[in-house]
Short mmCIF file of C-alpha atoms in Angstrom, two decimals:
data_model
loop_
_atom_site.label_atom_id
_atom_site.label_comp_id
_atom_site.label_asym_id
_atom_site.label_seq_id
_atom_site.Cartn_x
_atom_site.Cartn_y
_atom_site.Cartn_z
CA UNK K 73 111.93 49.06 168.74
CA UNK K 74 113.72 48.16 172.00
CA UNK K 75 112.93 50.26 174.98
CA UNK K 76 115.95 51.98 176.48
CA UNK K 77 116.78 51.73 180.00
CA UNK K 78 116.62 54.93 182.26
CA UNK K 79 120.36 55.34 182.05
CA UNK K 80 120.51 54.93 178.10
CA UNK K 81 117.37 57.54 177.87
CA UNK K 82 119.25 60.00 179.98
CA UNK K 83 122.68 59.40 177.88
CA UNK K 84 120.70 59.72 174.77
CA UNK K 85 119.38 63.21 176.08
CA UNK K 86 122.93 64.39 176.94
CA UNK K 87 124.06 63.37 173.48
CA UNK K 88 121.20 65.42 171.65
CA UNK K 89 122.05 68.26 173.93
CA UNK K 90 125.63 67.73 172.95
CA UNK K 91 124.62 67.86 169.30
CA UNK K 92 122.62 71.02 169.87
CA UNK K 93 125.56 73.02 171.17
CA UNK K 94 127.81 71.67 168.25
CA UNK K 95 125.06 73.15 165.82
CA UNK K 96 125.41 76.45 167.58
CA UNK K 97 129.22 76.21 167.78
CA UNK K 98 129.25 75.52 163.78
CA UNK K 99 126.87 78.35 163.27
CA UNK K 100 124.17 76.03 161.88
CA UNK K 101 121.81 77.12 164.57
CA UNK K 102 121.76 80.62 166.48
CA UNK K 103 121.51 81.13 170.00
CA UNK K 104 117.71 81.62 170.42
CA UNK K 105 117.13 78.08 168.47
CA UNK K 106 119.60 76.44 170.45
CA UNK K 107 118.11 77.36 173.80
CA UNK K 108 114.77 76.21 172.38
CA UNK K 109 116.11 73.03 171.13
CA UNK K 110 117.62 72.47 175.00
CA UNK K 111 114.35 73.26 176.53
CA UNK K 112 112.58 70.90 174.26
CA UNK K 113 115.45 68.18 175.10
CA UNK K 114 114.66 68.86 178.97
CA UNK K 115 111.05 69.07 178.38
CA UNK K 116 110.78 65.35 177.13
CA UNK K 117 108.38 63.11 179.26
CA UNK K 118 110.93 60.12 178.67
CA UNK K 119 113.63 62.22 180.00
CA UNK K 120 111.98 62.98 183.11
CA UNK K 121 110.67 59.44 183.76
CA UNK K 122 114.07 58.04 183.44
CA UNK K 123 115.60 60.57 185.66
CA UNK K 124 112.65 59.88 188.27
CA UNK K 125 113.12 56.25 187.96
CA UNK K 126 116.93 56.46 188.39
CA UNK K 127 116.55 58.67 191.57
CA UNK K 128 113.56 56.44 193.07
CA UNK K 129 116.11 53.41 192.40
CA UNK K 130 118.57 55.05 194.19
CA UNK K 131 116.32 55.75 197.46
CA UNK K 132 115.07 52.14 197.20
CA UNK K 133 118.42 50.45 196.32
CA UNK K 134 121.17 52.73 198.03
CA UNK K 135 124.77 52.09 197.33
CA UNK K 136 127.21 51.06 200.06
CA UNK K 137 129.06 54.16 201.46
CA UNK K 138 132.13 52.44 200.63
CA UNK K 139 131.34 52.06 196.97
CA UNK K 140 130.22 55.62 196.94
CA UNK K 141 133.58 56.75 198.42
CA UNK K 142 135.50 54.60 195.86
CA UNK K 143 133.89 55.90 192.77
CA UNK K 144 134.98 59.67 194.07
CA UNK K 145 138.60 58.23 194.29
CA UNK K 146 138.82 57.16 190.81
#
């Protein structure tokens, strides 16, 4: 199995969270079960590692200010 990049891991966790919300909205899961599922997603070591890696990388390799400003204009 291929290792996901940190961005892919974060995106996968986002998708899992959206599926948990969808289950709640379609009444397949009640509110407490939805909250439990979201907490389980946030509690994944792989998600914490991915977020940490992205944050450290942004500190070590900061984007030029002009690039940041351009992304907010889009």
